[in-house]
Coordinates of C-alpha atoms in Angstrom, one line a residue:
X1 CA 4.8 41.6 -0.6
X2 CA 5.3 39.0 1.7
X3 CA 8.7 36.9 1.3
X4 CA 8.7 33.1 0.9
X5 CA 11.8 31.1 1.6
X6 CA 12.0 27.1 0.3
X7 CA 14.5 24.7 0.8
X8 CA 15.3 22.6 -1.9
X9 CA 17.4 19.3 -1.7
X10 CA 20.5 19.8 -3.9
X11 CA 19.9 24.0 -3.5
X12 CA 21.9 26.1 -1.0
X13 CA 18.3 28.1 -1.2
X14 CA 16.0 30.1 -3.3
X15 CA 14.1 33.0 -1.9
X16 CA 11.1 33.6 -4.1
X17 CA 9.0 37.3 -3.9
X18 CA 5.9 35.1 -4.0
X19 CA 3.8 31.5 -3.4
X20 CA 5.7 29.1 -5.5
X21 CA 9.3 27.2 -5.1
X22 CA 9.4 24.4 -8.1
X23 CA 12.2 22.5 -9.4
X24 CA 11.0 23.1 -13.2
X25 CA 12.4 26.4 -14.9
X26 CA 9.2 26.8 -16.7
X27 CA 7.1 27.2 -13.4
X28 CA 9.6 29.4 -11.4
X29 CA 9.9 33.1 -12.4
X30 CA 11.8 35.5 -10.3
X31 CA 13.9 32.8 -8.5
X32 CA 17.1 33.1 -8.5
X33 CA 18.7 29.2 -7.6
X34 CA 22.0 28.5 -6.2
X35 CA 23.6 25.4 -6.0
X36 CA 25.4 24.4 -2.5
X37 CA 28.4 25.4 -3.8
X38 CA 27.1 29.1 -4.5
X39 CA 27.0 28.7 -8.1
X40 CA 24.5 29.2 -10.3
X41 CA 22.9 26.6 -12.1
X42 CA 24.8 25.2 -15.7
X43 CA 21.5 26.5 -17.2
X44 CA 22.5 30.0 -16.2
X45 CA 18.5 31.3 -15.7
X46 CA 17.3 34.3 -13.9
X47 CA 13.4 34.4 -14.4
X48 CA 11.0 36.6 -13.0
X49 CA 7.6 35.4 -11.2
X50 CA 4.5 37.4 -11.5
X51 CA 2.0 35.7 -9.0
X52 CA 0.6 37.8 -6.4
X53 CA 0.7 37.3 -2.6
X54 CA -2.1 36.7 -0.4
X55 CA -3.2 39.6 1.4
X56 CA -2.0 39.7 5.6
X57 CA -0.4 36.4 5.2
X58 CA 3.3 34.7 3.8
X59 CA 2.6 31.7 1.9
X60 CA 5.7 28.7 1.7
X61 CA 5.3 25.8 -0.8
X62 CA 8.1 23.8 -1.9
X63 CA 7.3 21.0 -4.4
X64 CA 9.7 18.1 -5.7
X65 CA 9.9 15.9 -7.6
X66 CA 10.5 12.4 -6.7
X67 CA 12.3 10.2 -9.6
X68 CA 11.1 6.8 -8.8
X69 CA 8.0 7.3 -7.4
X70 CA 5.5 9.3 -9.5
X71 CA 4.5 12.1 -6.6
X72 CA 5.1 15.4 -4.9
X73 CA 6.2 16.6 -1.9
X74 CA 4.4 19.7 -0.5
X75 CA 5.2 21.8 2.3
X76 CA 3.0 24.8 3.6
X77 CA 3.9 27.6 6.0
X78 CA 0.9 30.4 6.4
X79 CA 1.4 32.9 8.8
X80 CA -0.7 35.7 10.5
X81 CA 0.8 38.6 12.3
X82 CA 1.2 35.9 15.2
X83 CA 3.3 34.0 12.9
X84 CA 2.4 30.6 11.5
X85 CA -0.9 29.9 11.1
X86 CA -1.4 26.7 9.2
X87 CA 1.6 24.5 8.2
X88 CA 1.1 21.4 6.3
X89 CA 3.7 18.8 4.8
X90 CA 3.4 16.1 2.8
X91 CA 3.4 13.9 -0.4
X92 CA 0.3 12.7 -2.9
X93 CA -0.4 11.7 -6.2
X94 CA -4.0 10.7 -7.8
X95 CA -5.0 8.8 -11.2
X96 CA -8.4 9.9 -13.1
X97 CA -10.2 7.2 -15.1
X98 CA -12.1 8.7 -18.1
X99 CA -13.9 7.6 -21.2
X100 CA -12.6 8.5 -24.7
X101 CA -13.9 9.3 -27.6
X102 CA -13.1 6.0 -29.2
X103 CA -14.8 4.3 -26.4
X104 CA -11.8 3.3 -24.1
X105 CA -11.2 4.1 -20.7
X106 CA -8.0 6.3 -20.1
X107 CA -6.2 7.0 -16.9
X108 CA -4.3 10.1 -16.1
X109 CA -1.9 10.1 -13.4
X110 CA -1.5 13.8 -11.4
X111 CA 2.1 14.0 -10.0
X112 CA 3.8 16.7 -11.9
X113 CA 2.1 20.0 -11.2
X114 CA 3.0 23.2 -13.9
X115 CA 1.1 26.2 -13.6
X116 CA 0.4 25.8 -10.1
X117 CA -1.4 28.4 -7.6
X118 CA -2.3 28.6 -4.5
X119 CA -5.0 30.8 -4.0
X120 CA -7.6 30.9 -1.5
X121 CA -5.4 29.1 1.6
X122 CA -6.4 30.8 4.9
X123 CA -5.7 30.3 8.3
X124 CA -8.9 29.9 10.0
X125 CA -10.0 31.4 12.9
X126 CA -13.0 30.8 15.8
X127 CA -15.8 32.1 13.3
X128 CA -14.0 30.5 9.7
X129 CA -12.5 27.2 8.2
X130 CA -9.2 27.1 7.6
X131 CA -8.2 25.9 4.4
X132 CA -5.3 24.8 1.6
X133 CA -6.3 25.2 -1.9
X134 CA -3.8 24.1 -4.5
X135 CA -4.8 24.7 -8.4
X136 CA -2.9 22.9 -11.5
X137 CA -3.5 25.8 -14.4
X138 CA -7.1 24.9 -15.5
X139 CA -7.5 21.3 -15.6
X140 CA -7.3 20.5 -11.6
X141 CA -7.6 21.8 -8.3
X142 CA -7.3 20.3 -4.5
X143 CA -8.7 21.7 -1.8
X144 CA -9.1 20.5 1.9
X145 CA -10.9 22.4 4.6
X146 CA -10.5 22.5 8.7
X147 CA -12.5 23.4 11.4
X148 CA -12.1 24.3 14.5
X149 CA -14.4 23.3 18.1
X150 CA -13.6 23.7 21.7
X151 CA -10.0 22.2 22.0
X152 CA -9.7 20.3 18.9
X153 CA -9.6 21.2 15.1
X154 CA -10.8 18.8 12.7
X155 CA -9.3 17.6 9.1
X156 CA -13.1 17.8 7.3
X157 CA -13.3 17.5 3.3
X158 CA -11.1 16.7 0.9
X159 CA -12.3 18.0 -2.5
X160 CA -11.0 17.4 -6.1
X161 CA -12.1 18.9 -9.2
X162 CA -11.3 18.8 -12.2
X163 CA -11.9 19.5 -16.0
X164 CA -11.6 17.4 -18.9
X165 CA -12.2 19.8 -21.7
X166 CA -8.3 20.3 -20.7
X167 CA -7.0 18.1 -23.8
X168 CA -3.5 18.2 -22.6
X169 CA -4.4 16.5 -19.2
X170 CA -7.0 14.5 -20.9
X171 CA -6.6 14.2 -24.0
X172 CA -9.4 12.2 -26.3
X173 CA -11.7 12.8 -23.2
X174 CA -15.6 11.7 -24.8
X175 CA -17.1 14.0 -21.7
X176 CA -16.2 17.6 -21.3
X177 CA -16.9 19.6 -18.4
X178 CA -15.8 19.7 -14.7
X179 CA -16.1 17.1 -12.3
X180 CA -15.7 17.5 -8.3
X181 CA -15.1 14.4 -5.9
X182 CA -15.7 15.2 -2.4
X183 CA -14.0 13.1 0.5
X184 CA -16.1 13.8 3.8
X185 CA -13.1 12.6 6.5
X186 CA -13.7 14.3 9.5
X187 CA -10.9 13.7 11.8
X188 CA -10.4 14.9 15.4
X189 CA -7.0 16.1 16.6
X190 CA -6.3 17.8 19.6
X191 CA -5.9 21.8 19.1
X192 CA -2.0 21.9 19.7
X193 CA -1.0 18.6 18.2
X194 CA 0.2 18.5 15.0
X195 CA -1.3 15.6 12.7
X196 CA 1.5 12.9 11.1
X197 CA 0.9 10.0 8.9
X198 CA 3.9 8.5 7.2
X199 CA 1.6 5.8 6.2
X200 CA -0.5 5.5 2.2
X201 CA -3.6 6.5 2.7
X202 CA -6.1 5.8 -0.1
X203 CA -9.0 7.4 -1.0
X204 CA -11.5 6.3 -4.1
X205 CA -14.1 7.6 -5.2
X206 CA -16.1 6.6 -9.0
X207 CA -13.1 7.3 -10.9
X208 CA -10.6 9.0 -9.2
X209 CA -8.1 7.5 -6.7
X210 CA -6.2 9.8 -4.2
X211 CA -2.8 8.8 -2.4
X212 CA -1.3 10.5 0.5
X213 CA 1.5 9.5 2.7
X214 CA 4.5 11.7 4.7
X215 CA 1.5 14.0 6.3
X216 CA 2.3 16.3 9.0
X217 CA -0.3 19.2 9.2
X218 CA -1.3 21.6 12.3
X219 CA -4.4 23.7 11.7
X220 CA -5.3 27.0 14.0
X221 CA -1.6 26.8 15.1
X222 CA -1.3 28.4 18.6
X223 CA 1.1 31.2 19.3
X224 CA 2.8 31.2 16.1
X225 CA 4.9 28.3 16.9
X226 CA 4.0 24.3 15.5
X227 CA 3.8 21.8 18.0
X228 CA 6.0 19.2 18.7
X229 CA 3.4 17.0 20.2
X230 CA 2.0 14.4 17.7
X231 CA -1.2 12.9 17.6
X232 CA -0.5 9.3 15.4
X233 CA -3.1 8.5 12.8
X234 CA -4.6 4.8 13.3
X235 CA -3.0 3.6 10.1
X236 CA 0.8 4.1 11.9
X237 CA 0.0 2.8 15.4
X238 CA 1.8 -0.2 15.7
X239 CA -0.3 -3.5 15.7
X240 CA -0.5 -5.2 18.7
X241 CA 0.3 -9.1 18.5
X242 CA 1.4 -11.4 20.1
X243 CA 5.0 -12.7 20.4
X244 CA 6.3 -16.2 21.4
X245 CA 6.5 -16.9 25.1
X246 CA 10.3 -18.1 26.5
X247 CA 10.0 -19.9 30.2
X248 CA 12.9 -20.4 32.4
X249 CA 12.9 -23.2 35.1
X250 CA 13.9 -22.0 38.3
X251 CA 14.3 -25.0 41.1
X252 CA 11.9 -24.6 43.8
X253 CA 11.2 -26.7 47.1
X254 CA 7.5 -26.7 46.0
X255 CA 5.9 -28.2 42.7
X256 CA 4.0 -25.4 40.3
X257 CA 2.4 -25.8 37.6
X258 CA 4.3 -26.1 34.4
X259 CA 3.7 -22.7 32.2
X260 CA 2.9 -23.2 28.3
X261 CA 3.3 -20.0 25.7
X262 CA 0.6 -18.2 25.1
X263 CA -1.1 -19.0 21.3
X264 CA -0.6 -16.9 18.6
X265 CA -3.9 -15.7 17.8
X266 CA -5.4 -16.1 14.2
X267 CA -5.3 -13.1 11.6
X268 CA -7.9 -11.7 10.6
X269 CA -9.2 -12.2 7.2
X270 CA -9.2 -9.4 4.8
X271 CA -10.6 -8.3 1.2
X272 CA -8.2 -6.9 -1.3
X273 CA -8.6 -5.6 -4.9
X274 CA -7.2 -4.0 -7.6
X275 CA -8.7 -2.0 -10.6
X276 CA -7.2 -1.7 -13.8
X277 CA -9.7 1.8 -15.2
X278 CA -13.1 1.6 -13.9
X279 CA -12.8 -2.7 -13.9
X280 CA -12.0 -4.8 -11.0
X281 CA -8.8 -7.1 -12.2
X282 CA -7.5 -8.9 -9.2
X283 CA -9.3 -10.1 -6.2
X284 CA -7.5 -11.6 -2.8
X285 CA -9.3 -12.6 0.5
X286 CA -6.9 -13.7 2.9
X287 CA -5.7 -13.9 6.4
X288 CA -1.7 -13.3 7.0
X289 CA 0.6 -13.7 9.4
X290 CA 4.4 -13.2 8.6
X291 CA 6.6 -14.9 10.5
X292 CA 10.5 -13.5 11.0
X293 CA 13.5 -15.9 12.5
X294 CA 16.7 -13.2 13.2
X295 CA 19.6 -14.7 14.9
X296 CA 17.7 -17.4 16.3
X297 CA 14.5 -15.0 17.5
X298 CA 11.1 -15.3 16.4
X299 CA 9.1 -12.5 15.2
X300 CA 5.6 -13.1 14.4
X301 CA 3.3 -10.2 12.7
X302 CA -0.3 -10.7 12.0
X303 CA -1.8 -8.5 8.9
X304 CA -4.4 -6.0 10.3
X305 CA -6.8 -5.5 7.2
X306 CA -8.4 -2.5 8.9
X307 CA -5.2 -0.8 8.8
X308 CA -3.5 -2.0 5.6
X309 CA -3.2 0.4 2.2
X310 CA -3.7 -2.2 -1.1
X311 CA -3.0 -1.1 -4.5
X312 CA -1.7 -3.0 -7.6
X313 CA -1.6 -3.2 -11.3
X314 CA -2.3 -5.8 -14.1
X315 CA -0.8 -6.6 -17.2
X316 CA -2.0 -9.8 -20.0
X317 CA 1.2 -12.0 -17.9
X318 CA 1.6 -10.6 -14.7
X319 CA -0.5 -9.3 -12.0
X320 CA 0.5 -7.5 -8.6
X321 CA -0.9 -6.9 -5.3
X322 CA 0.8 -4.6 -2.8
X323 CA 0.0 -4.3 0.8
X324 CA 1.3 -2.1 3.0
X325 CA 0.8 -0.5 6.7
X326 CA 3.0 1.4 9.9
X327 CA 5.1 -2.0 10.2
X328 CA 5.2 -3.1 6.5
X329 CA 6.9 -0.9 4.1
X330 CA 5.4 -3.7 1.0
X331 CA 4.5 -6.6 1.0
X332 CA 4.3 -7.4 -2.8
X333 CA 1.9 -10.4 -4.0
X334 CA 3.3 -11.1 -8.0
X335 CA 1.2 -13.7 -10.0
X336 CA 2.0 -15.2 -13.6
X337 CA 0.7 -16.7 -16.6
X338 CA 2.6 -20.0 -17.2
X339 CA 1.4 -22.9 -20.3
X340 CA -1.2 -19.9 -21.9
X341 CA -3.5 -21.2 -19.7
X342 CA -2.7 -21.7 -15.9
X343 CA -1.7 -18.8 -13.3
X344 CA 0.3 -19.0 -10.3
X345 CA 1.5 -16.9 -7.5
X346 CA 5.4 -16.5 -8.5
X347 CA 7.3 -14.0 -6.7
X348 CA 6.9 -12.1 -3.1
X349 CA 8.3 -9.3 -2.1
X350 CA 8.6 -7.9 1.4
X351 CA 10.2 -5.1 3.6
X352 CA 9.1 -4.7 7.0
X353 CA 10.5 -1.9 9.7
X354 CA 12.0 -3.2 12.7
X355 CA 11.4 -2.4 16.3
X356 CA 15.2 -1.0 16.7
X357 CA 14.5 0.8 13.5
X358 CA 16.4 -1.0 11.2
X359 CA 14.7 -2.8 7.7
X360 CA 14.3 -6.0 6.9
X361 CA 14.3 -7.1 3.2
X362 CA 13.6 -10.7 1.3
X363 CA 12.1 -11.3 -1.9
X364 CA 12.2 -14.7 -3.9
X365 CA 10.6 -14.8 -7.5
X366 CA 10.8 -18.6 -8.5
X367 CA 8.0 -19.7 -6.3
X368 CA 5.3 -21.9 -7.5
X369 CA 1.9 -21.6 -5.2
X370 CA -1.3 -21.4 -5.6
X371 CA -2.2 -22.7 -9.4
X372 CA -5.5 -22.8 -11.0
X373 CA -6.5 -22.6 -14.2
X374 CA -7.2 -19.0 -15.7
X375 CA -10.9 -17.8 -15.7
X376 CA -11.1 -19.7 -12.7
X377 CA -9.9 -18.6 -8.9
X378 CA -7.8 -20.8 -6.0
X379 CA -9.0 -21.1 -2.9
X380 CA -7.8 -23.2 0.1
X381 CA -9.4 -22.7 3.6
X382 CA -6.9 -24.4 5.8
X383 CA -3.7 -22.7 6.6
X384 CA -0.7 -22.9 4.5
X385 CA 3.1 -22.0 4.6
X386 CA 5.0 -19.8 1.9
X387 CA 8.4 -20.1 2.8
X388 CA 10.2 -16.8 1.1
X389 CA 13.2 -17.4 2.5
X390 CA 15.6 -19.3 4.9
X391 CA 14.3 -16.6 7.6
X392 CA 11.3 -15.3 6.3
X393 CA 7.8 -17.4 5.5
X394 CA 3.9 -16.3 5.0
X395 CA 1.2 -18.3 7.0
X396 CA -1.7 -17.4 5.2
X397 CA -5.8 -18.8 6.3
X398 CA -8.9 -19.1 4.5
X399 CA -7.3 -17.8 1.1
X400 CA -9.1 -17.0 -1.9
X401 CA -7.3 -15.2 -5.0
X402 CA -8.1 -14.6 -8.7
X403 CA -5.5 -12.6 -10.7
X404 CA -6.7 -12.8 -14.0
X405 CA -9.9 -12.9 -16.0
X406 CA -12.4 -11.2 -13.2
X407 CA -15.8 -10.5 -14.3
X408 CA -18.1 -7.9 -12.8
X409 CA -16.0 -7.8 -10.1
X410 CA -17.0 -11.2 -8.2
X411 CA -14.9 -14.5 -7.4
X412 CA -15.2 -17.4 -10.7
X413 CA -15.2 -21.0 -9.7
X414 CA -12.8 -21.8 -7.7
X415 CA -10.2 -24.8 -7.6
X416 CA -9.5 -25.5 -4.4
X417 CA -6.3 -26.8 -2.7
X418 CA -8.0 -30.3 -1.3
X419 CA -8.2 -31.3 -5.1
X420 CA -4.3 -31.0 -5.1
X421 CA -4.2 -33.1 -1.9
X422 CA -7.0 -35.7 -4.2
X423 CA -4.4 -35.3 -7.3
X424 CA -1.6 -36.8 -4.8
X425 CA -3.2 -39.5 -3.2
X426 CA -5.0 -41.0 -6.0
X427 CA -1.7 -42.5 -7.4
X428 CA -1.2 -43.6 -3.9
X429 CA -4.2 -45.4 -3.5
X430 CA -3.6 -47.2 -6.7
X431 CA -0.6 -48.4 -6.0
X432 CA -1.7 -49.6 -2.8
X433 CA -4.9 -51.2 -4.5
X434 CA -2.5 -52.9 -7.2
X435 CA -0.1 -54.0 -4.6
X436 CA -2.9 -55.6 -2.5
X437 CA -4.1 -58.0 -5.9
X438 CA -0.8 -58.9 -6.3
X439 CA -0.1 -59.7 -2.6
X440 CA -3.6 -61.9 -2.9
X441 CA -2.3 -63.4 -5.9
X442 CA 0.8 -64.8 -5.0
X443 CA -1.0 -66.0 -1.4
X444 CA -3.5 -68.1 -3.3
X445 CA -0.2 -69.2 -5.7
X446 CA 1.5 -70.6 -3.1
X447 CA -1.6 -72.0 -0.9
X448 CA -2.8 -73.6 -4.5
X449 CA 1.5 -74.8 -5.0
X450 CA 1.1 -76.2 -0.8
X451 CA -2.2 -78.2 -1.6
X452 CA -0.8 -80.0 -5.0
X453 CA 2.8 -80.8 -3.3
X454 CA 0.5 -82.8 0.1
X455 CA -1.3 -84.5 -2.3
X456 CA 1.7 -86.0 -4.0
X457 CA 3.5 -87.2 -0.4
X458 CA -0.2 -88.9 0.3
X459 CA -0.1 -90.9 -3.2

């Protein structure tokens, strides 16, 4: 029997004679956990775990829980008689949309593995796929697969099954049987790199969304030893913009041209949506460029949508969109419900990672932008300016956003921005329009009071 070591934050350590390492007495048999000051636990268990090892290879899998965020960390260490073979790390979570039997749509959220087995990993080798296979008792399993070609190894599918004749996961499900989602990726990454993306990566397909984020994975390891050389997934490669231009004068005998900055280049405009079950309830096309003052120097970021995570939720009075990427932790869009019938955007949230690595954090929630009436969407073409803060403002272009009321997925009439502007002048005009009779009026008053007062001094 191969022996499994996993570190657990809080734990001094817990050796396990098997696959499995889980917070959750229920799941861990056969551990024996101490805390960091060498006591046992106040719970006072010894358990005993009865999975069997994988034949010619050590298996380590350590899963938390996270309390605020609904996921689990993973980390895998398969070794060979070279030593490790396949080491993966890293966090996901997915949500299953399913019909009941009452005709509603219920979504399951799969963050809290019990029961869980590992069977069928492998290393891989010239001839064979390498491959991590996680199962949740019955109800769900996770597999992905690598291959290996020349000097590189690639990250190929990603497939989910699951079964919802499992009432406890899915309980009132109107469909029983299994159901397997396949995500072809296919990515290339050099043979003794190891793979990292902190970044959210999102995956949907029909019903089923997948998150990961935190990844750091080698397949085919070389020489029993992970690399330390990383090869960057797109999503965390820093975007490259362009910052605001400072000249200094310097005196010179001869006259040069005067210099001028270098313009900031328009974003980009991206689509954005968020599903409630298998129905589209918010919808956001926009351009965005963030703009950062700190100690009197500019920062200006503009939102790659090819390289942005969205996700959201909706509720009957709120709705949110979050966007994040490699240089914005989120960047939270919160919209309203105000008068029964009007929405607006009221709150934004944002928290961006610095280039000396520090954070920066704002958030104001009593804004008023962006009102339309519900059922309808709000769209405004020309640029406009959110300020969020003394220091922090959004510049967004060609912006079109409907929180509320979608239907089948596509934009309603929209109210658009220039009607605002038409709102504001109209009194304008007609107090210009009012002022000019009355002007006109007392004119022909006193021309008519000049004529009446000559004809008296002629008489």
């Amino acid at each position: 029997m191969t022996r499994a070591e996993a570190a657990i934050p809080g734990f001094l350590r817990a050796v396990v004679g098997g696959h499995l390492c889980f917070r959750f007495p229920r799941v861990c048999e056969g551990v024996r956990w101490l805390c960091r000051s060498g006591r046992r636990l106040p719970c006072g268990i010894m358990m005993r775990f009865g999975l069997s090892p994988l034949s010619g290879s050590g298996l380590v899998l350590c899963c938390l829980l996270l309390g605020a965020v609904q996921s689990y960390a993973l980390e895998l260490n398969l070794k060979d008689s070279k030593g490790t073979c396949l080491f993966a790390k890293w966090e996901m979570n997915f949500t299953v949309s399913y019909e009941t039997t009452d005709k509603t749509f219920k979504t399951v959220t799969i963050s809290e593995p019990h029961n869980v087995t590992y069977n069928g990993s492998s290393c891989g080798d010239d001839q064979s796929s390498a491959k991590i296979a996680v199962q949740f008792g019955s109800a769900v399993s996770w597999n992905v697969t690598f291959t290996k070609e020349a000097s590189y190894y690639f990250i190929d599918n990603i497939l989910l099954s699951y079964n919802t004749s499992d009432n406890t996961t899915f309980p009132g499900a109107a469909n029983k049987g299994s159901v397997a989602v396949n995500s072809s990726q296919r990515v290339k990454v050099p043979l003794n790199d190891i793979f990292r993306c902190n970044s959210l990566l999102t995956f949907k397909v029909d019903s089923v969304v997948q998150n990961y984020w935190d990844v750091h994975l080698q397949a085919f390891v070389q020489n029993g030893t992970v690399s330390k050389e990383e090869f960057v997934c797109e999503e965390d490669k820093p975007v490259t913009t362009v910052a605001p231009i400072i000249h200094s004068t310097v005196p010179s005998p001869t006259t040069t041209p005067t210099p001028t900055p270098t313009a900031i280049p328009t974003p980009k405009v991206g689509n954005y949506s968020v599903t409630n079950g298998n129905a589209t309830c918010l919808l956001a096309t926009m351009g965005l460029q963030l703009n950062l003052t700190e100690e009197k120097v500019s920062f200006v970021l503009n939102v790659n949508p090819t390289t942005t995570n969205f996700t959201g939720s909706c509720q009957p009075q709120t709705a949110q969109l979050r966007l994040n990427n490699s240089q914005i932790k989120y960047l939270d869009f919160i919209f309203a419900v105000k008068s029964e019938n009007r929405f607006y955007l009221k709150e934004v949230n944002v928290s961006m990672y610095m280039a000396n690595g520090s954070v920066f954090s704002t958030a104001n929630n009593n804004l008023s932008f962006w009102d339309a009436p519900l059922g309808s969407s709000y769209m405004c073409n020309k640029e406009q300016v959110i300020s969020v803060s003394r220091m922090f403002q959004i510049n967004t272009f060609n912006l079109k956003v409907q929180p509320f009321n979608v239907t089948k997925g596509k934009y309603s009439t929209a109210q658009d921005c220039s009607a605002d502007e038409d709102n504001f002048l109209v009194p304008i005009a007609v107090g210009a329009a009012l002022a000019g009779v009355l002007t006109l009026v007392l004119l022909a008053y006193f021309i008519g009071l000049k004529r009446h007062h000559t004809g008296y001094e002629q008489f």
